[in-house]
Amino acid sequence: MALVAQVAQLEQAQPRYKAIKFFCEQIKHGGISSDLMRLVEIANNKKGKNRTLCDRTLNQWVLDYEKADTPEERLKALAPMQRVAKKAEEIVWLPDFLAIYRQTNGINVAEAYHYFSAEWDARFADEPLRLEMKPSIDQVRAALAKFFYFLALPLNVANKDIQKHKGRFCLVNLLPLNQSLESFDAQANHQRYFYNLFESFFV
């Protein structure tokens, strides 16, 4: 929290991205107090001599701090911990990408990423750090790999292609289906139902 507070103090005299960049440069060149440097080492939770902070990491800490509503949530958000892979529902930009990818004209991932990237650049044109946080196409593909296989398919995929893969997962374990929805074949014509249901997890 002390590092975030330091950014907030610097931010009073300059835009956030400049405050973060300045602070990271100070860390890199040893221009901060030993107490703050110790906090950097603890917060980074890394071994080795190179324990500086990058702009992107510090900016994410600030965003996580602002997102938290209570002191307990802030402590949890900023507590040093081992990095773990995010679940699909924790990837905040995934709904924005899916809104483009899940079009009825069946565009592929590369085409969808092109539009997604352009929208990201326009939305965060005045926020350099957010621009740097734009996911790469490889990160997008990795996120889709975590997604339900049939939900990552374009809407115009034939039902027989969906049914071909139905043995790769168990719907009962993935969605709270009742008895009337147990038939995969009955739901093959309603991909959008499943997409809307999963999309509700992000709200």
Short mmCIF file of C-alpha atoms in Angstrom, two decimals:
data_model
loop_
_atom_site.label_atom_id
_atom_site.label_comp_id
_atom_site.label_asym_id
_atom_site.label_seq_id
_atom_site.Cartn_x
_atom_site.Cartn_y
_atom_site.Cartn_z
CA MET A 1 0.00 0.00 0.00
CA ALA A 2 2.92 2.32 0.69
CA LEU A 3 4.05 2.04 -2.94
CA VAL A 4 0.56 2.86 -4.20
CA ALA A 5 0.40 5.77 -1.77
CA GLN A 6 3.70 7.04 -3.15
CA VAL A 7 2.24 6.99 -6.66
CA ALA A 8 -0.85 8.85 -5.43
CA GLN A 9 1.39 11.52 -3.92
CA LEU A 10 3.34 11.95 -7.16
CA GLU A 11 0.10 11.97 -9.11
CA GLN A 12 -0.94 15.21 -7.47
CA ALA A 13 1.60 17.07 -9.59
CA GLN A 14 1.51 15.07 -12.84
CA PRO A 15 -0.54 12.51 -14.78
CA ARG A 16 -0.54 8.99 -13.40
CA TYR A 17 1.46 7.44 -16.21
CA LYS A 18 4.22 10.02 -15.70
CA ALA A 19 4.13 9.52 -11.92
CA ILE A 20 4.47 5.76 -12.31
CA LYS A 21 7.23 6.05 -14.89
CA PHE A 22 9.13 8.51 -12.69
CA PHE A 23 8.77 6.31 -9.61
CA CYS A 24 9.94 3.20 -11.47
CA GLU A 25 12.97 5.09 -12.74
CA GLN A 26 13.73 6.16 -9.17
CA ILE A 27 13.54 2.53 -8.07
CA LYS A 28 15.77 1.40 -10.94
CA HIS A 29 18.47 3.92 -10.09
CA GLY A 30 18.25 3.59 -6.33
CA GLY A 31 16.65 6.98 -5.84
CA ILE A 32 14.18 5.90 -3.16
CA SER A 33 14.64 5.23 0.54
CA SER A 34 15.87 1.87 1.79
CA ASP A 35 12.50 1.29 3.46
CA LEU A 36 10.66 1.72 0.17
CA MET A 37 13.20 -0.43 -1.65
CA ARG A 38 12.61 -3.17 0.89
CA LEU A 39 8.87 -2.91 0.19
CA VAL A 40 9.60 -3.23 -3.53
CA GLU A 41 11.49 -6.46 -2.91
CA ILE A 42 8.70 -7.86 -0.73
CA ALA A 43 5.93 -6.81 -3.09
CA ASN A 44 7.71 -8.23 -6.13
CA ASN A 45 8.08 -11.59 -4.40
CA LYS A 46 10.99 -12.51 -6.65
CA LYS A 47 14.36 -14.05 -6.03
CA GLY A 48 17.53 -12.64 -7.49
CA LYS A 49 19.34 -9.33 -7.64
CA ASN A 50 17.10 -7.63 -10.17
CA ARG A 51 14.10 -6.64 -8.09
CA THR A 52 13.01 -3.43 -9.76
CA LEU A 53 9.45 -2.67 -10.81
CA CYS A 54 8.14 -2.16 -14.32
CA ASP A 55 5.55 0.48 -15.16
CA ARG A 56 2.98 -2.09 -16.10
CA THR A 57 3.17 -3.98 -12.80
CA LEU A 58 2.96 -0.87 -10.66
CA ASN A 59 0.05 0.47 -12.69
CA GLN A 60 -1.80 -2.81 -12.18
CA TRP A 61 -1.26 -2.53 -8.42
CA VAL A 62 -2.76 0.96 -8.48
CA LEU A 63 -5.76 -0.29 -10.47
CA ASP A 64 -6.25 -3.23 -8.10
CA TYR A 65 -6.09 -0.86 -5.14
CA GLU A 66 -8.70 1.44 -6.63
CA LYS A 67 -10.97 -1.46 -7.52
CA ALA A 68 -11.08 -2.68 -3.89
CA ASP A 69 -13.91 -1.31 -1.73
CA THR A 70 -12.67 -2.16 1.76
CA PRO A 71 -9.31 -2.17 3.59
CA GLU A 72 -9.47 -5.97 3.70
CA GLU A 73 -9.94 -6.19 -0.06
CA ARG A 74 -7.04 -3.80 -0.62
CA LEU A 75 -4.77 -5.92 1.57
CA LYS A 76 -5.78 -9.05 -0.29
CA ALA A 77 -5.32 -7.41 -3.69
CA LEU A 78 -1.83 -6.13 -2.91
CA ALA A 79 -0.55 -8.96 -0.72
CA PRO A 80 2.61 -10.61 -2.15
CA MET A 81 1.73 -14.05 -3.50
CA GLN A 82 2.82 -16.61 -6.02
CA ARG A 83 1.52 -15.85 -9.49
CA VAL A 84 -1.34 -18.12 -10.51
CA ALA A 85 -3.06 -18.49 -13.84
CA LYS A 86 -6.25 -16.48 -14.17
CA LYS A 87 -9.54 -18.20 -14.79
CA ALA A 88 -11.48 -17.18 -17.87
CA GLU A 89 -14.01 -15.21 -15.81
CA GLU A 90 -11.15 -13.22 -14.22
CA ILE A 91 -9.80 -11.92 -17.53
CA VAL A 92 -11.44 -8.50 -17.59
CA TRP A 93 -10.91 -7.82 -21.30
CA LEU A 94 -12.27 -11.16 -22.51
CA PRO A 95 -15.94 -10.03 -22.77
CA ASP A 96 -14.85 -7.12 -24.99
CA PHE A 97 -12.98 -9.47 -27.29
CA LEU A 98 -15.82 -11.99 -27.37
CA ALA A 99 -18.29 -9.26 -28.28
CA ILE A 100 -16.29 -8.84 -31.50
CA TYR A 101 -15.32 -12.47 -32.10
CA ARG A 102 -18.81 -13.88 -31.57
CA GLN A 103 -20.27 -12.26 -34.67
CA THR A 104 -22.57 -14.07 -37.05
CA ASN A 105 -20.27 -13.40 -40.00
CA GLY A 106 -17.77 -15.88 -38.52
CA ILE A 107 -14.56 -13.83 -38.42
CA ASN A 108 -11.47 -15.65 -37.19
CA VAL A 109 -9.35 -14.84 -34.14
CA ALA A 110 -6.79 -12.79 -36.06
CA GLU A 111 -9.50 -10.66 -37.67
CA ALA A 112 -11.33 -10.20 -34.37
CA TYR A 113 -8.05 -9.21 -32.69
CA HIS A 114 -7.47 -6.56 -35.34
CA TYR A 115 -10.77 -4.87 -34.45
CA PHE A 116 -10.26 -5.44 -30.72
CA SER A 117 -6.79 -3.87 -30.87
CA ALA A 118 -8.11 -0.82 -32.73
CA GLU A 119 -10.90 -0.34 -30.17
CA TRP A 120 -8.42 -0.69 -27.30
CA ASP A 121 -6.10 1.92 -28.81
CA ALA A 122 -8.98 4.34 -29.29
CA ARG A 123 -10.43 3.80 -25.81
CA PHE A 124 -7.14 4.26 -23.98
CA ALA A 125 -5.51 6.79 -26.28
CA ASP A 126 -4.92 9.14 -23.33
CA GLU A 127 -3.68 6.39 -20.98
CA PRO A 128 -0.22 5.19 -22.11
CA LEU A 129 0.04 2.57 -19.37
CA ARG A 130 -3.28 1.02 -20.31
CA LEU A 131 -2.12 0.98 -23.92
CA GLU A 132 0.90 -1.04 -22.83
CA MET A 133 -1.39 -3.50 -21.03
CA LYS A 134 -3.20 -4.45 -24.23
CA PRO A 135 -3.17 -8.25 -24.49
CA SER A 136 -1.28 -9.77 -27.37
CA ILE A 137 -2.93 -12.14 -29.81
CA ASP A 138 -1.12 -15.00 -28.07
CA GLN A 139 -2.69 -13.97 -24.77
CA VAL A 140 -6.07 -13.86 -26.47
CA ARG A 141 -5.59 -17.37 -27.86
CA ALA A 142 -4.54 -18.60 -24.40
CA ALA A 143 -7.66 -17.05 -22.87
CA LEU A 144 -9.88 -18.68 -25.46
CA ALA A 145 -8.21 -22.01 -24.71
CA LYS A 146 -9.56 -21.70 -21.17
CA PHE A 147 -13.00 -20.98 -22.49
CA PHE A 148 -15.60 -23.65 -23.18
CA TYR A 149 -14.64 -25.17 -26.50
CA PHE A 150 -17.99 -24.73 -28.22
CA LEU A 151 -18.36 -21.16 -26.92
CA ALA A 152 -15.13 -20.21 -28.66
CA LEU A 153 -16.52 -21.36 -32.00
CA PRO A 154 -18.06 -18.90 -34.46
CA LEU A 155 -21.86 -18.96 -34.42
CA ASN A 156 -22.07 -20.23 -37.99
CA VAL A 157 -20.28 -23.52 -37.27
CA ALA A 158 -22.48 -26.42 -38.28
CA ASN A 159 -24.23 -28.33 -35.50
CA LYS A 160 -22.57 -31.57 -36.59
CA ASP A 161 -19.16 -29.99 -35.94
CA ILE A 162 -20.25 -28.99 -32.44
CA GLN A 163 -21.67 -32.44 -31.72
CA LYS A 164 -18.42 -34.02 -32.89
CA HIS A 165 -16.66 -32.46 -29.89
CA LYS A 166 -19.35 -32.98 -27.29
CA GLY A 167 -17.44 -35.85 -25.69
CA ARG A 168 -14.54 -33.58 -24.76
CA PHE A 169 -16.36 -32.13 -21.77
CA CYS A 170 -19.30 -32.77 -19.47
CA LEU A 171 -21.98 -30.08 -19.56
CA VAL A 172 -23.30 -31.13 -16.16
CA ASN A 173 -19.95 -30.22 -14.59
CA LEU A 174 -19.67 -26.89 -16.39
CA LEU A 175 -23.13 -25.36 -16.17
CA PRO A 176 -25.99 -25.59 -13.66
CA LEU A 177 -28.23 -27.45 -16.09
CA ASN A 178 -31.54 -28.96 -15.03
CA GLN A 179 -33.04 -32.17 -16.36
CA SER A 180 -34.74 -30.42 -19.27
CA LEU A 181 -31.37 -29.23 -20.61
CA GLU A 182 -29.41 -32.47 -20.36
CA SER A 183 -29.65 -33.21 -24.06
CA PHE A 184 -26.67 -31.74 -25.85
CA ASP A 185 -28.37 -32.22 -29.22
CA ALA A 186 -31.31 -30.11 -28.10
CA GLN A 187 -28.98 -27.27 -27.16
CA ALA A 188 -26.73 -27.48 -30.24
CA ASN A 189 -29.08 -25.07 -32.00
CA HIS A 190 -28.81 -22.56 -29.19
CA GLN A 191 -25.16 -21.63 -28.80
CA ARG A 192 -26.11 -18.06 -28.01
CA TYR A 193 -28.04 -19.28 -24.95
CA PHE A 194 -24.86 -20.75 -23.51
CA TYR A 195 -22.82 -17.71 -24.47
CA ASN A 196 -25.28 -15.38 -22.73
CA LEU A 197 -25.29 -17.60 -19.69
CA PHE A 198 -21.52 -17.61 -19.44
CA GLU A 199 -21.39 -13.89 -20.22
CA SER A 200 -23.49 -13.29 -17.09
CA PHE A 201 -20.52 -14.47 -15.02
CA PHE A 202 -18.69 -11.28 -16.02
CA VAL A 203 -21.43 -8.88 -14.89
#
